[in-house]
Structure formats: C-alpha cells, structure tokens
Amino acid sequence: MTTSTIYTIEREFGSGGHIVGEKLAQLLNIPFYDSQIVDMAAKNAGVSRKIFEGFDEKPTNSFLYSLVMGSYTAAGSLTHSSDLNMSDKLFMEEAKIIREAADKGPCVVVGRCGSYVLRERKDVVRVFCTADIDFRIHHAVNDLGMEERRIEDAILKRDKKRASYFNYYTGKRWSDASSYDLCVSTSSIGIDGAVETVLAFGELMERQRQAANQ
C-alpha cells in the first residue's frame, strides 16, 4: 500500500492516538514520529534529552500559561522566566524536524502541533483522536501502566497541558474540530476502526488532490 499523504495526529490523553498513528504508519510503511522527535531536537540543539523532555508538549511558565492554568503568581513568572526560552527553543527545534520529515515524504507525526507546523502544505491530513473518559481510564491503566488512584484527574490535567501548549503556539483551540480535517472517537469505533477511518479519509483526500491537479 502506497501513499503520498502526511498525517498529523493530535490526541486526548488515553485515547490511543499514539497507537492509531503507529498502526497507520506500519500499514502504509512510512516513518512514524512521536517522542523520538524530542530525541532528535535535543541532539540538534546540543541539549540533554532529559531537559527537553520536561518541556515536551507543555506550555511555558509565562504569564499567559499561568493565566490559562489558573496558577499565576508574579514571583513564579519571574522565577521561571528562563522556561520561556527553553520551551520556545524546543518548539522551534521540533517544528524544524517535522518540516524536514514532511519534505522527505509521507509520514505520521503525533502531537507537537504538527497540524499547525505543516499548515501550508496541501498533502497533509490533520486528525484529532478523542474518546470517552471510561475508555481513556482503561487505556491509561491497562496499556500505559498508570495507577488507578485519581486517574481521571491525571488524565484531564494532561489534556489541559496539551491544550494550553497547542493554543499558546498556534493561536487555535486544541479541541476545536475546525483545527482538523478529521476527528475520530476511538471509544466509538475502536483503535483499528480509527485506523481504517483515517486511512480511508486519507485516500479520499489524496484522490481529490490528484483530480484537482489533472
């Protein structure tokens, strides 16, 4: 199976977006990028991965982030002012890696504002994976190995951080359907069903692009 399409996947925590992307990439035999983007960014920037990892898909400790997260204090924003530079540096490095990966050909990119970074390209399918909270709790506990204690709060907190990061760097709403080409519910159709849906949608978009270029 061949493709000329690039897929970006944003996902609610525990929705299985990583697995959807991984399976899609395997099916299409194309490169898959998720957390390895952090490794590549750290190497390019000459920074320890552990340092960058602490900022991955997390907004800065800026005044704006503090307001969004409801935790602003003047002392905190000043004390952690250096976080703004590190977060921005990571975002720019990751964006560069995502663009370079897309320039090489079809691939799947999970998170890291990939849908926004590649917004000028016509060969991108922008996907958002969602699921109901019971599905996400089950996935987080059984597949991700998280503890059940206060798991729902932990899931929603991760979502809030991802949303704040996305909103901060893109100026768009992370959970707004208009930010994407396709939204899929893994709790409604399952992981494999989501993969099939994304694949079918991507093939349709590809045929339409080809027809438009004839």
Short mmCIF file of C-alpha atoms in Angstrom, two decimals:
data_model
loop_
_atom_site.label_atom_id
_atom_site.label_comp_id
_atom_site.label_asym_id
_atom_site.label_seq_id
_atom_site.Cartn_x
_atom_site.Cartn_y
_atom_site.Cartn_z
CA MET A 1 0.00 0.00 0.00
CA THR A 2 1.45 3.35 -1.06
CA THR A 3 0.57 6.92 -0.19
CA SER A 4 1.69 10.47 -0.84
CA THR A 5 -0.07 11.80 2.26
CA ILE A 6 1.35 13.12 5.51
CA TYR A 7 -0.74 12.50 8.63
CA THR A 8 -0.64 14.59 11.79
CA ILE A 9 -2.43 13.37 14.91
CA GLU A 10 -3.36 15.39 17.96
CA ARG A 11 -4.97 13.32 20.71
CA GLU A 12 -6.66 13.41 24.07
CA PHE A 13 -4.57 11.62 26.66
CA GLY A 14 -5.56 7.95 26.84
CA SER A 15 -7.48 8.00 23.56
CA GLY A 16 -4.91 5.78 21.87
CA GLY A 17 -3.79 8.36 19.33
CA HIS A 18 -0.21 7.11 19.53
CA ILE A 19 -1.28 3.56 18.69
CA VAL A 20 -3.53 4.78 15.88
CA GLY A 21 -0.61 6.66 14.36
CA GLU A 22 1.80 3.78 14.84
CA LYS A 23 -0.54 1.26 13.21
CA LEU A 24 -1.28 3.64 10.36
CA ALA A 25 2.43 4.13 9.69
CA GLN A 26 3.05 0.37 9.77
CA LEU A 27 0.17 -0.25 7.38
CA LEU A 28 1.45 2.34 4.93
CA ASN A 29 5.12 1.50 5.55
CA ILE A 30 6.02 5.13 6.21
CA PRO A 31 8.06 6.79 9.00
CA PHE A 32 6.41 7.37 12.38
CA TYR A 33 7.33 10.27 14.64
CA ASP A 34 6.23 10.80 18.23
CA SER A 35 8.51 11.02 21.28
CA GLN A 36 11.58 10.41 19.10
CA ILE A 37 11.11 13.99 17.91
CA VAL A 38 12.33 15.06 21.35
CA ASP A 39 15.47 12.93 20.95
CA MET A 40 16.17 14.48 17.56
CA ALA A 41 15.51 18.00 18.82
CA ALA A 42 17.81 17.53 21.82
CA LYS A 43 20.58 16.19 19.60
CA ASN A 44 20.25 19.08 17.14
CA ALA A 45 20.23 21.67 19.92
CA GLY A 46 23.04 20.06 21.88
CA VAL A 47 20.81 19.79 24.94
CA SER A 48 20.20 16.83 27.24
CA ARG A 49 17.06 14.91 26.34
CA LYS A 50 16.01 14.97 29.99
CA ILE A 51 15.97 18.77 29.91
CA PHE A 52 13.87 18.96 26.75
CA GLU A 53 11.62 16.14 27.92
CA GLY A 54 10.41 18.30 30.79
CA PHE A 55 9.09 20.84 28.30
CA ASP A 56 7.66 18.46 25.69
CA GLU A 57 4.06 19.41 24.83
CA LYS A 58 3.92 21.62 27.90
CA PRO A 59 3.46 25.38 27.60
CA THR A 60 5.90 27.82 29.12
CA ASN A 61 5.72 29.12 32.67
CA SER A 62 4.94 32.50 31.18
CA PHE A 63 2.29 34.91 32.37
CA LEU A 64 -0.07 33.63 29.65
CA TYR A 65 0.42 29.98 30.61
CA SER A 66 -0.06 30.78 34.28
CA LEU A 67 -3.34 32.51 33.49
CA VAL A 68 -4.52 29.62 31.33
CA MET A 69 -3.66 27.10 34.04
CA GLY A 70 -5.09 29.34 36.76
CA SER A 71 -1.86 29.40 38.76
CA TYR A 72 -0.36 32.82 38.11
CA THR A 73 1.87 34.45 40.69
CA ALA A 74 4.20 37.33 39.91
CA ALA A 75 7.06 35.65 41.76
CA GLY A 76 6.56 32.39 39.91
CA SER A 77 6.54 34.02 36.49
CA LEU A 78 9.75 35.86 37.25
CA THR A 79 11.48 32.92 38.91
CA HIS A 80 10.84 30.68 35.92
CA SER A 81 11.32 33.25 33.17
CA SER A 82 14.07 31.08 31.64
CA ASP A 83 11.46 28.39 30.95
CA LEU A 84 10.03 30.57 28.19
CA ASN A 85 13.27 30.43 26.25
CA MET A 86 13.70 26.67 26.69
CA SER A 87 10.10 25.92 25.70
CA ASP A 88 10.36 28.13 22.64
CA LYS A 89 13.68 26.56 21.71
CA LEU A 90 12.19 23.07 21.91
CA PHE A 91 9.15 24.10 19.88
CA MET A 92 11.32 25.61 17.14
CA GLU A 93 13.59 22.56 17.01
CA GLU A 94 10.61 20.19 16.86
CA ALA A 95 8.94 22.29 14.16
CA LYS A 96 12.13 22.17 12.09
CA ILE A 97 12.32 18.38 12.44
CA ILE A 98 8.65 17.97 11.48
CA ARG A 99 9.08 20.13 8.37
CA GLU A 100 12.20 18.23 7.34
CA ALA A 101 10.41 14.90 7.83
CA ALA A 102 7.49 16.10 5.71
CA ASP A 103 9.85 17.32 2.98
CA LYS A 104 11.30 13.81 2.76
CA GLY A 105 7.90 12.27 2.03
CA PRO A 106 4.81 10.67 3.58
CA CYS A 107 4.95 10.12 7.34
CA VAL A 108 2.86 10.15 10.51
CA VAL A 109 3.50 12.83 13.13
CA VAL A 110 1.88 12.59 16.56
CA GLY A 111 1.44 15.74 18.64
CA ARG A 112 3.91 18.64 18.79
CA CYS A 113 1.48 20.94 16.92
CA GLY A 114 2.24 19.08 13.70
CA SER A 115 -1.07 20.12 12.17
CA TYR A 116 -0.11 23.76 12.63
CA VAL A 117 3.56 23.41 11.70
CA LEU A 118 2.55 21.89 8.35
CA ARG A 119 -0.47 24.15 7.84
CA GLU A 120 0.77 25.49 4.47
CA ARG A 121 1.01 22.03 2.91
CA LYS A 122 -1.81 20.59 0.82
CA ASP A 123 -0.73 16.96 1.26
CA VAL A 124 -1.50 16.78 5.00
CA VAL A 125 -4.44 15.11 6.76
CA ARG A 126 -4.92 16.63 10.20
CA VAL A 127 -6.52 14.21 12.67
CA PHE A 128 -7.78 14.59 16.22
CA CYS A 129 -8.36 11.46 18.35
CA THR A 130 -10.90 11.61 21.15
CA ALA A 131 -12.56 9.05 23.44
CA ASP A 132 -14.92 8.94 26.38
CA ILE A 133 -13.40 9.06 29.85
CA ASP A 134 -14.05 5.38 30.67
CA PHE A 135 -12.13 4.27 27.58
CA ARG A 136 -9.29 6.61 28.42
CA ILE A 137 -9.08 5.43 32.02
CA HIS A 138 -9.00 1.79 30.90
CA HIS A 139 -6.29 2.52 28.33
CA ALA A 140 -4.20 4.56 30.79
CA VAL A 141 -4.32 1.86 33.46
CA ASN A 142 -4.05 -1.28 31.34
CA ASP A 143 -1.90 -0.14 28.42
CA LEU A 144 0.10 2.77 29.83
CA GLY A 145 0.57 1.28 33.30
CA MET A 146 -0.75 4.26 35.25
CA GLU A 147 -2.08 3.88 38.78
CA GLU A 148 -5.85 3.98 39.25
CA ARG A 149 -5.65 6.45 42.14
CA ARG A 150 -7.04 9.78 40.93
CA ILE A 151 -6.51 8.64 37.35
CA GLU A 152 -9.30 10.79 35.93
CA ASP A 153 -7.78 13.94 37.40
CA ALA A 154 -4.39 12.99 35.97
CA ILE A 155 -5.87 12.43 32.51
CA LEU A 156 -7.70 15.75 32.48
CA LYS A 157 -4.60 17.55 33.73
CA ARG A 158 -2.57 16.11 30.84
CA ASP A 159 -5.26 17.26 28.43
CA LYS A 160 -5.17 20.74 29.91
CA LYS A 161 -1.42 20.97 29.44
CA ARG A 162 -1.61 19.74 25.85
CA ALA A 163 -4.42 22.18 25.11
CA SER A 164 -2.53 25.10 26.65
CA TYR A 165 0.62 24.20 24.69
CA PHE A 166 -1.28 23.91 21.41
CA ASN A 167 -3.29 27.08 22.00
CA TYR A 168 -0.20 29.03 23.04
CA TYR A 169 1.89 28.18 19.99
CA THR A 170 -0.82 28.04 17.32
CA GLY A 171 -3.39 30.62 18.37
CA LYS A 172 -6.02 27.94 17.75
CA ARG A 173 -8.12 25.81 20.09
CA TRP A 174 -6.74 22.30 20.57
CA SER A 175 -10.16 20.67 20.93
CA ASP A 176 -11.87 22.71 18.19
CA ALA A 177 -12.92 20.49 15.28
CA SER A 178 -12.21 23.32 12.84
CA SER A 179 -8.50 22.92 13.59
CA TYR A 180 -8.55 19.50 11.90
CA ASP A 181 -9.69 17.66 8.79
CA LEU A 182 -10.98 14.63 10.69
CA CYS A 183 -11.97 13.86 14.28
CA VAL A 184 -12.31 10.20 15.31
CA SER A 185 -13.61 8.63 18.52
CA THR A 186 -11.65 5.53 19.47
CA SER A 187 -14.17 4.68 22.17
CA SER A 188 -16.89 4.54 19.49
CA ILE A 189 -15.14 2.59 16.73
CA GLY A 190 -12.05 1.15 18.45
CA ILE A 191 -8.37 1.61 17.64
CA ASP A 192 -8.49 -0.49 14.48
CA GLY A 193 -11.68 1.23 13.38
CA ALA A 194 -9.99 4.58 13.84
CA VAL A 195 -7.02 3.44 11.75
CA GLU A 196 -9.34 2.27 8.97
CA THR A 197 -11.28 5.54 9.10
CA VAL A 198 -8.16 7.71 8.94
CA LEU A 199 -6.77 5.60 6.11
CA ALA A 200 -9.99 5.79 4.08
CA PHE A 201 -10.21 9.54 4.64
CA GLY A 202 -6.58 10.00 3.62
CA GLU A 203 -7.10 8.00 0.44
CA LEU A 204 -10.15 10.12 -0.42
CA MET A 205 -8.22 13.34 0.14
CA GLU A 206 -5.37 12.01 -1.99
CA ARG A 207 -7.71 11.17 -4.89
CA GLN A 208 -9.21 14.65 -4.69
CA ARG A 209 -5.77 16.26 -4.79
CA GLN A 210 -4.81 14.17 -7.80
CA ALA A 211 -8.04 15.06 -9.61
CA ALA A 212 -7.51 18.75 -8.89
CA ASN A 213 -4.02 18.59 -10.41
CA GLN A 214 -5.13 16.95 -13.65
#
